[in-house]
Short mmCIF file of C-alpha atoms in Angstrom, two decimals:
data_model
loop_
_atom_site.label_atom_id
_atom_site.label_comp_id
_atom_site.label_asym_id
_atom_site.label_seq_id
_atom_site.Cartn_x
_atom_site.Cartn_y
_atom_site.Cartn_z
CA MET C 1 -1.63 1.61 6.55
CA PRO C 2 1.41 2.04 8.52
CA SER C 3 2.82 5.39 9.28
CA ALA C 4 5.55 7.00 7.24
CA THR C 5 8.09 6.27 9.96
CA PRO C 6 9.70 2.88 9.37
CA GLN C 7 10.88 0.69 12.22
CA ARG C 8 14.08 -1.22 11.84
CA SER C 9 14.75 -4.94 11.39
CA HIS C 10 17.76 -6.95 10.23
CA ASP C 11 18.56 -6.95 6.52
CA THR C 12 21.31 -7.86 4.07
CA LEU C 13 21.44 -7.23 0.34
CA ARG C 14 24.50 -8.97 -1.10
CA LEU C 15 26.32 -5.78 -0.31
CA PRO C 16 28.90 -5.23 2.41
CA PRO C 17 27.52 -5.21 5.94
CA ALA C 18 24.12 -3.62 6.13
CA ALA C 19 22.61 -2.26 9.25
CA ARG C 20 19.01 -3.12 10.05
CA GLY C 21 15.98 -3.12 7.83
CA THR C 22 12.73 -1.31 8.30
CA ARG C 23 9.13 -1.94 8.83
CA PRO C 24 7.01 0.96 7.62
CA THR C 25 4.35 1.96 10.08
CA ARG C 26 2.33 4.34 7.91
CA ARG C 27 -1.15 4.49 9.36
CA GLY C 28 -3.68 2.62 7.26
CA LEU C 29 -1.24 0.68 5.06
CA LEU C 30 -3.09 -2.29 3.73
CA ALA C 31 0.56 -2.19 2.91
CA GLY C 32 1.61 -3.36 -0.07
CA GLY C 33 1.44 -6.51 -2.37
CA LEU C 34 0.81 -7.01 -6.21
CA GLY C 35 1.04 -9.30 -9.18
CA THR C 36 -1.88 -11.04 -10.85
CA ALA C 37 -5.37 -9.89 -11.64
CA ALA C 38 -6.93 -12.80 -9.79
CA LEU C 39 -8.84 -12.13 -6.58
CA LEU C 40 -7.81 -14.85 -4.16
CA GLY C 41 -9.43 -16.09 -0.99
CA LEU C 42 -12.38 -13.68 -1.12
CA SER C 43 -16.09 -14.16 -1.23
CA ALA C 44 -18.84 -11.65 -0.64
CA CYS C 45 -22.54 -12.13 -0.88
CA GLY C 46 -25.59 -10.05 -0.20
CA THR C 47 -29.19 -10.04 -1.28
CA GLY C 48 -31.93 -7.49 -1.56
CA GLY C 49 -31.85 -3.77 -2.31
CA SER C 50 -28.99 -1.64 -3.56
CA ALA C 51 -28.84 0.99 -0.82
CA PRO C 52 -25.30 2.27 -0.29
CA ALA C 53 -23.47 1.04 2.79
CA GLY C 54 -23.60 3.74 5.41
CA GLY C 55 -27.01 4.83 4.23
CA SER C 56 -30.56 3.59 4.68
CA GLY C 57 -32.53 1.01 2.75
CA PRO C 58 -34.56 -2.19 3.01
CA ASP C 59 -33.36 -5.17 4.97
CA SER C 60 -31.10 -7.10 2.61
CA GLY C 61 -31.19 -10.49 4.32
CA ALA C 62 -28.21 -12.50 5.56
CA TRP C 63 -24.74 -11.27 4.58
CA SER C 64 -21.26 -12.78 4.73
CA PHE C 65 -17.76 -11.87 3.63
CA THR C 66 -14.50 -13.84 3.83
CA ASP C 67 -11.63 -11.43 4.36
CA ASP C 68 -7.93 -11.54 3.51
CA ARG C 69 -7.18 -13.41 6.75
CA GLY C 70 -9.51 -16.20 5.64
CA ARG C 71 -12.04 -15.28 8.32
CA THR C 72 -15.71 -15.04 7.48
CA VAL C 73 -17.97 -12.41 9.01
CA ARG C 74 -21.61 -13.50 9.00
CA LEU C 75 -24.41 -11.10 9.87
CA PRO C 76 -28.19 -11.52 9.86
CA ARG C 77 -28.50 -8.62 7.41
CA ARG C 78 -26.26 -6.64 5.12
CA PRO C 79 -24.37 -3.91 7.01
CA LYS C 80 -25.52 -0.37 6.29
CA ARG C 81 -23.14 1.60 8.53
CA VAL C 82 -19.45 0.87 7.95
CA ALA C 83 -16.32 2.43 9.41
CA PHE C 84 -12.80 2.58 7.94
CA LEU C 85 -10.20 2.07 10.69
CA THR C 86 -7.06 2.87 8.69
CA ASP C 87 -6.05 5.24 5.91
CA THR C 88 -5.34 2.78 3.15
CA VAL C 89 -8.54 0.85 3.72
CA GLY C 90 -10.39 4.14 3.50
CA ALA C 91 -8.57 5.24 0.34
CA ALA C 92 -9.34 1.97 -1.44
CA LEU C 93 -12.99 1.80 -0.43
CA TRP C 94 -13.81 5.49 -0.86
CA SER C 95 -12.35 5.25 -4.36
CA ALA C 96 -14.52 2.23 -5.11
CA GLY C 97 -17.68 4.11 -4.10
CA LEU C 98 -18.31 3.12 -0.47
CA HIS C 99 -19.35 5.92 1.90
CA PRO C 100 -18.63 5.28 5.61
CA VAL C 101 -20.21 6.65 8.77
CA ALA C 102 -16.75 6.94 10.38
CA ALA C 103 -13.21 6.94 9.03
CA THR C 104 -9.56 7.56 9.82
CA ASP C 105 -7.36 10.22 8.31
CA SER C 106 -3.96 10.31 10.01
CA GLY C 107 -2.94 13.46 8.15
CA GLN C 108 -0.27 11.87 5.94
CA GLY C 109 -1.92 12.59 2.61
CA ILE C 110 -3.27 9.11 1.86
CA VAL C 111 -6.97 9.83 2.25
CA PRO C 112 -6.94 13.31 0.64
CA ALA C 113 -5.24 11.75 -2.40
CA VAL C 114 -8.54 10.08 -3.35
CA GLU C 115 -10.63 13.23 -2.69
CA PRO C 116 -13.24 11.67 -0.37
CA ASP C 117 -16.61 13.14 0.55
CA TRP C 118 -16.53 13.66 4.33
CA SER C 119 -20.17 14.73 4.60
CA GLY C 120 -21.82 12.90 7.49
CA VAL C 121 -18.59 11.05 8.35
CA THR C 122 -17.16 11.01 11.90
CA ARG C 123 -13.39 11.40 12.06
CA ILE C 124 -12.02 8.80 14.45
CA TYR C 125 -8.23 9.20 14.31
CA SER C 126 -6.16 10.56 17.18
CA ALA C 127 -2.40 11.03 16.88
CA ASP C 128 -1.82 9.86 20.45
CA LYS C 129 -4.49 7.16 20.75
CA GLY C 130 -5.04 5.79 17.26
CA VAL C 131 -8.73 5.03 16.81
CA ARG C 132 -10.87 7.18 19.10
CA LEU C 133 -13.07 4.44 20.50
CA GLU C 134 -15.73 6.72 21.94
CA ALA C 135 -16.19 8.57 18.66
CA LEU C 136 -16.29 5.26 16.80
CA ALA C 137 -18.97 3.88 19.10
CA GLN C 138 -21.06 7.05 18.77
CA ALA C 139 -21.09 6.61 14.98
CA ARG C 140 -22.93 3.28 15.52
CA PRO C 141 -21.20 1.22 12.81
CA ASP C 142 -22.37 -2.32 12.18
CA LEU C 143 -19.17 -3.31 10.33
CA LEU C 144 -15.54 -2.21 10.73
CA ILE C 145 -12.91 -2.54 8.00
CA ASP C 146 -9.20 -2.58 8.80
CA ALA C 147 -5.85 -3.28 7.15
CA VAL C 148 -4.12 -6.66 7.35
CA GLN C 149 -0.35 -6.73 7.83
CA PRO C 150 2.01 -9.30 6.19
CA ASP C 151 1.96 -11.41 9.38
CA GLY C 152 -1.84 -11.63 9.26
CA SER C 153 -2.49 -9.24 12.13
CA LEU C 154 -4.78 -6.24 11.85
CA GLN C 155 -3.41 -2.71 11.87
CA VAL C 156 -5.46 -1.93 14.99
CA ALA C 157 -4.24 -5.06 16.79
CA ALA C 158 -3.41 -3.14 19.96
CA GLN C 159 -7.00 -1.89 20.21
CA LEU C 160 -8.70 -4.99 18.83
CA PRO C 161 -10.39 -6.18 22.06
CA GLU C 162 -12.10 -2.81 22.48
CA VAL C 163 -12.84 -2.37 18.77
CA THR C 164 -14.56 -5.73 18.39
CA LYS C 165 -16.97 -4.83 21.19
CA ILE C 166 -18.35 -2.15 18.85
CA ALA C 167 -18.78 -4.21 15.66
CA PRO C 168 -17.20 -7.13 13.77
CA VAL C 169 -14.05 -6.46 11.74
CA VAL C 170 -13.27 -7.34 8.13
CA GLY C 171 -9.57 -7.27 7.22
CA LEU C 172 -8.25 -6.25 3.80
CA SER C 173 -4.58 -6.80 2.98
CA ALA C 174 -2.50 -4.15 1.30
CA TYR C 175 0.46 -6.46 0.90
CA ARG C 176 -0.94 -8.06 -2.23
CA SER C 177 -0.93 -6.98 -5.85
CA ILE C 178 -2.56 -3.72 -6.87
CA GLU C 179 -5.13 -5.74 -8.79
CA GLN C 180 -5.96 -7.74 -5.69
CA ILE C 181 -6.14 -4.75 -3.35
CA ALA C 182 -8.30 -2.53 -5.54
CA GLY C 183 -10.24 -5.53 -6.84
CA THR C 184 -11.06 -6.67 -3.31
CA ALA C 185 -12.19 -3.15 -2.44
CA ASP C 186 -14.51 -3.24 -5.45
CA ARG C 187 -15.89 -6.63 -4.46
CA LEU C 188 -16.55 -5.61 -0.86
CA THR C 189 -18.16 -2.36 -2.03
CA GLN C 190 -20.54 -4.27 -4.28
CA GLY C 191 -21.20 -6.84 -1.55
CA LEU C 192 -22.30 -3.99 0.72
CA GLY C 193 -24.78 -2.80 -1.87
CA ALA C 194 -22.96 0.33 -3.02
CA ARG C 195 -22.55 1.29 -6.67
CA LEU C 196 -19.00 1.05 -8.03
CA THR C 197 -17.70 4.42 -9.18
CA ASP C 198 -14.23 3.48 -10.43
CA GLY C 199 -14.92 1.33 -13.50
CA ASP C 200 -13.36 3.81 -15.95
CA ALA C 201 -10.37 4.23 -13.63
CA LYS C 202 -9.79 0.48 -13.68
CA THR C 203 -9.73 0.50 -17.48
CA ARG C 204 -7.17 3.30 -17.51
CA TYR C 205 -5.10 1.40 -14.96
CA GLN C 206 -5.05 -1.68 -17.17
CA GLU C 207 -3.92 0.47 -20.11
CA ALA C 208 -1.11 1.92 -17.96
CA GLY C 209 -0.05 -1.62 -17.02
CA THR C 210 0.18 -2.49 -20.71
CA ARG C 211 2.37 0.57 -21.35
CA LEU C 212 4.70 -0.38 -18.51
CA ARG C 213 4.90 -3.99 -19.68
CA LYS C 214 5.94 -2.82 -23.16
CA ALA C 215 8.55 -0.41 -21.74
CA VAL C 216 10.04 -3.16 -19.58
CA ALA C 217 10.09 -5.62 -22.50
CA ALA C 218 12.03 -3.07 -24.58
CA ASN C 219 14.59 -2.55 -21.78
CA ARG C 220 14.92 -6.03 -20.32
CA ASP C 221 18.38 -5.58 -18.80
CA LEU C 222 17.38 -2.56 -16.72
CA ARG C 223 17.75 -3.24 -13.00
CA VAL C 224 15.47 -1.30 -10.67
CA ALA C 225 15.58 -0.77 -6.90
CA PHE C 226 12.83 0.85 -4.83
CA VAL C 227 14.46 2.60 -1.89
CA PHE C 228 13.60 4.90 1.03
CA GLY C 229 15.27 6.61 3.95
CA ILE C 230 15.44 4.81 7.27
CA ASP C 231 17.56 7.31 9.19
CA LYS C 232 20.55 9.54 8.59
CA ASN C 233 22.86 6.52 8.47
CA THR C 234 20.77 3.96 6.62
CA LEU C 235 18.81 3.49 3.42
CA GLY C 236 16.23 0.73 2.91
CA VAL C 237 15.86 -1.38 -0.25
CA MET C 238 12.22 -2.51 -0.44
CA ASN C 239 11.46 -6.24 -0.55
CA PRO C 240 9.87 -7.16 -3.91
CA ARG C 241 8.00 -10.03 -2.25
CA THR C 242 6.12 -7.79 0.19
CA TRP C 243 5.11 -4.47 -1.31
CA ALA C 244 2.03 -4.05 -3.51
CA VAL C 245 3.68 -1.90 -6.15
CA LEU C 246 6.74 -4.13 -6.40
CA LYS C 247 4.65 -7.27 -6.75
CA THR C 248 2.73 -5.60 -9.56
CA VAL C 249 5.71 -4.36 -11.55
CA SER C 250 7.53 -7.65 -11.06
CA ALA C 251 4.56 -9.42 -12.64
CA LEU C 252 4.87 -6.98 -15.54
CA GLY C 253 8.45 -8.17 -16.08
CA MET C 254 10.47 -5.51 -14.26
CA ARG C 255 13.86 -6.73 -13.07
CA LEU C 256 14.04 -5.78 -9.37
CA VAL C 257 17.05 -5.81 -7.04
CA PRO C 258 16.42 -8.80 -4.73
CA VAL C 259 16.32 -8.75 -0.94
CA PRO C 260 17.31 -11.86 1.03
CA GLY C 261 14.53 -13.88 2.62
CA GLY C 262 13.71 -14.20 6.28
CA SER C 263 11.35 -12.51 8.71
CA ALA C 264 13.92 -9.83 9.50
CA ASN C 265 13.74 -8.69 5.87
CA THR C 266 9.97 -8.78 5.51
CA TYR C 267 9.73 -5.13 4.52
CA SER C 268 13.20 -4.14 3.41
CA GLN C 269 16.92 -4.62 3.66
CA ALA C 270 18.87 -1.81 5.22
CA VAL C 271 22.08 -0.61 3.61
CA SER C 272 24.52 1.62 5.44
CA TRP C 273 25.39 4.80 3.60
CA GLU C 274 28.94 3.80 2.73
CA ASN C 275 27.45 0.91 0.74
CA VAL C 276 24.63 2.77 -0.98
CA PRO C 277 26.71 3.48 -4.14
CA SER C 278 27.13 -0.31 -4.47
CA ILE C 279 23.40 -1.03 -4.86
CA PRO C 280 23.24 -2.91 -8.19
CA ALA C 281 20.54 -0.77 -9.80
CA ASP C 282 20.38 1.26 -13.01
CA LEU C 283 17.18 3.06 -11.99
CA LEU C 284 16.27 4.07 -8.43
CA VAL C 285 12.70 4.76 -7.35
CA TRP C 286 12.42 6.78 -4.14
CA ALA C 287 9.44 5.64 -2.07
CA VAL C 288 7.51 5.97 1.21
CA SER C 289 9.57 8.76 2.76
CA ASP C 290 10.53 12.41 2.38
CA PRO C 291 12.70 14.24 1.56
CA LEU C 292 15.37 12.95 -0.82
CA PRO C 293 18.75 12.43 0.87
CA ASP C 294 21.21 15.28 1.09
CA ASN C 295 24.25 13.08 1.27
CA PRO C 296 27.39 13.07 -0.91
CA LEU C 297 27.27 9.27 -1.12
CA TRP C 298 23.73 9.42 -2.48
CA LYS C 299 24.77 11.90 -5.11
CA ARG C 300 27.66 9.63 -6.13
CA THR C 301 25.37 6.60 -6.53
CA PRO C 302 25.61 5.73 -10.25
CA ALA C 303 21.87 5.82 -10.99
CA VAL C 304 21.47 9.19 -9.23
CA ALA C 305 24.56 10.64 -10.93
CA ALA C 306 23.13 9.51 -14.30
CA GLY C 307 19.80 11.21 -13.58
CA GLN C 308 18.00 7.86 -13.44
CA LEU C 309 15.88 8.57 -10.37
CA PHE C 310 12.08 8.64 -10.04
CA LYS C 311 10.32 10.13 -7.01
CA PRO C 312 6.53 9.78 -7.11
CA GLU C 313 4.26 11.61 -4.68
CA LEU C 314 4.53 10.17 -1.17
CA ALA C 315 0.83 9.28 -0.90
CA SER C 316 0.97 7.32 -4.15
CA TRP C 317 2.39 4.26 -2.35
CA TYR C 318 -0.61 3.96 -0.03
CA ALA C 319 -3.64 5.49 -1.76
CA TYR C 320 -4.93 2.20 -3.11
CA SER C 321 -7.11 3.26 -6.01
CA TRP C 322 -7.09 2.41 -9.70
CA ALA C 323 -6.70 6.11 -10.54
CA ASN C 324 -3.74 6.71 -8.24
CA PHE C 325 -1.82 3.67 -9.43
CA THR C 326 -2.48 4.57 -13.04
CA VAL C 327 -0.39 7.70 -12.47
CA LEU C 328 2.31 5.65 -10.74
CA LEU C 329 2.57 3.02 -13.48
CA ASP C 330 2.60 5.68 -16.19
CA GLY C 331 5.46 7.45 -14.41
CA LEU C 332 7.40 4.21 -14.14
CA ALA C 333 6.81 3.45 -17.83
CA THR C 334 8.24 6.84 -18.82
CA ARG C 335 11.39 6.34 -16.69
CA VAL C 336 11.94 2.76 -17.80
CA HIS C 337 11.61 3.80 -21.44
CA SER C 338 14.29 6.50 -21.13
CA ALA C 339 16.72 4.82 -18.70
CA ARG C 340 19.97 3.14 -19.78
CA ALA C 341 20.76 -0.37 -18.57
CA GLY C 342 24.25 -1.04 -17.18
CA VAL C 343 24.65 2.30 -15.39
CA GLY C 344 24.72 0.74 -11.92
CA PRO C 345 27.44 -1.47 -10.48
CA HIS C 346 27.42 -5.23 -10.86
CA PRO C 347 27.97 -7.21 -7.64
CA ALA C 348 30.97 -9.51 -7.53
CA SER C 349 29.99 -13.10 -8.31
#
């Protein structure tokens, strides 16, 4: 998904003048979207043996997969050597049970969070070049898997002409619900002939979702904002319509602080520091950046002053696995259960 450093874009939040919003650029972000358990717009099919992708096995016959861009990759036989081009794609698929011949790890904690097995895997990430094309080609993949951004482009768009000369690309979106992201990873893993390894984790995730739904139902008036640091002068309020985690918790009934529509606010609305204490939230969740602000205005924000702040591990926003998000939803359930509604300010009508 994208890198931890957000880029800025215009935003407004029904607060006094906000600066500009941000687009996260954390490498590998399938970047975020959640809500229903349905898997939309996907189909995968394969026939023949059950050899893991990336390994050896009998010819499986024709194979096709329709990705999250609506594009179908058709190959004369099921791919056996796959490569993960971005961190979040890798985290989701490694968790599901797919073993690649090449993969990216940009060093931001996303991939290590799912404890992958790097045996026999070529590392293809370069801090200055992105995907190391020569190393990727030497790994001889017959299928590449990359992240899809909210605008439908691939994460490796700048290198796409060179990348597609090596192998066809399947795109998986991270700006869908958690159920859709992890569910799509499971479906692709099975379609490539690998055995799913995260069935128990999915069950635990569903149980965590039930706990959060009950906590939210018992505290219906609680207003929640997911925020992160843009720069020393600006804080970003995450758009509930874009991010995976926010789509998921919204579907579970959580009352989220809204962000105005428009392409400038795709990822977030920026709020200048003098207006941060006016964010109409009773519970703040600090996301996608480190560290917490050291700013007197932050400390005077009503939710922070009341101790109603939750800061999950940074990698938890991008390590798209059932197990990782189980921890995140459980943490949210605990905070929602204990938080008091009405702590934050109410915007003037």
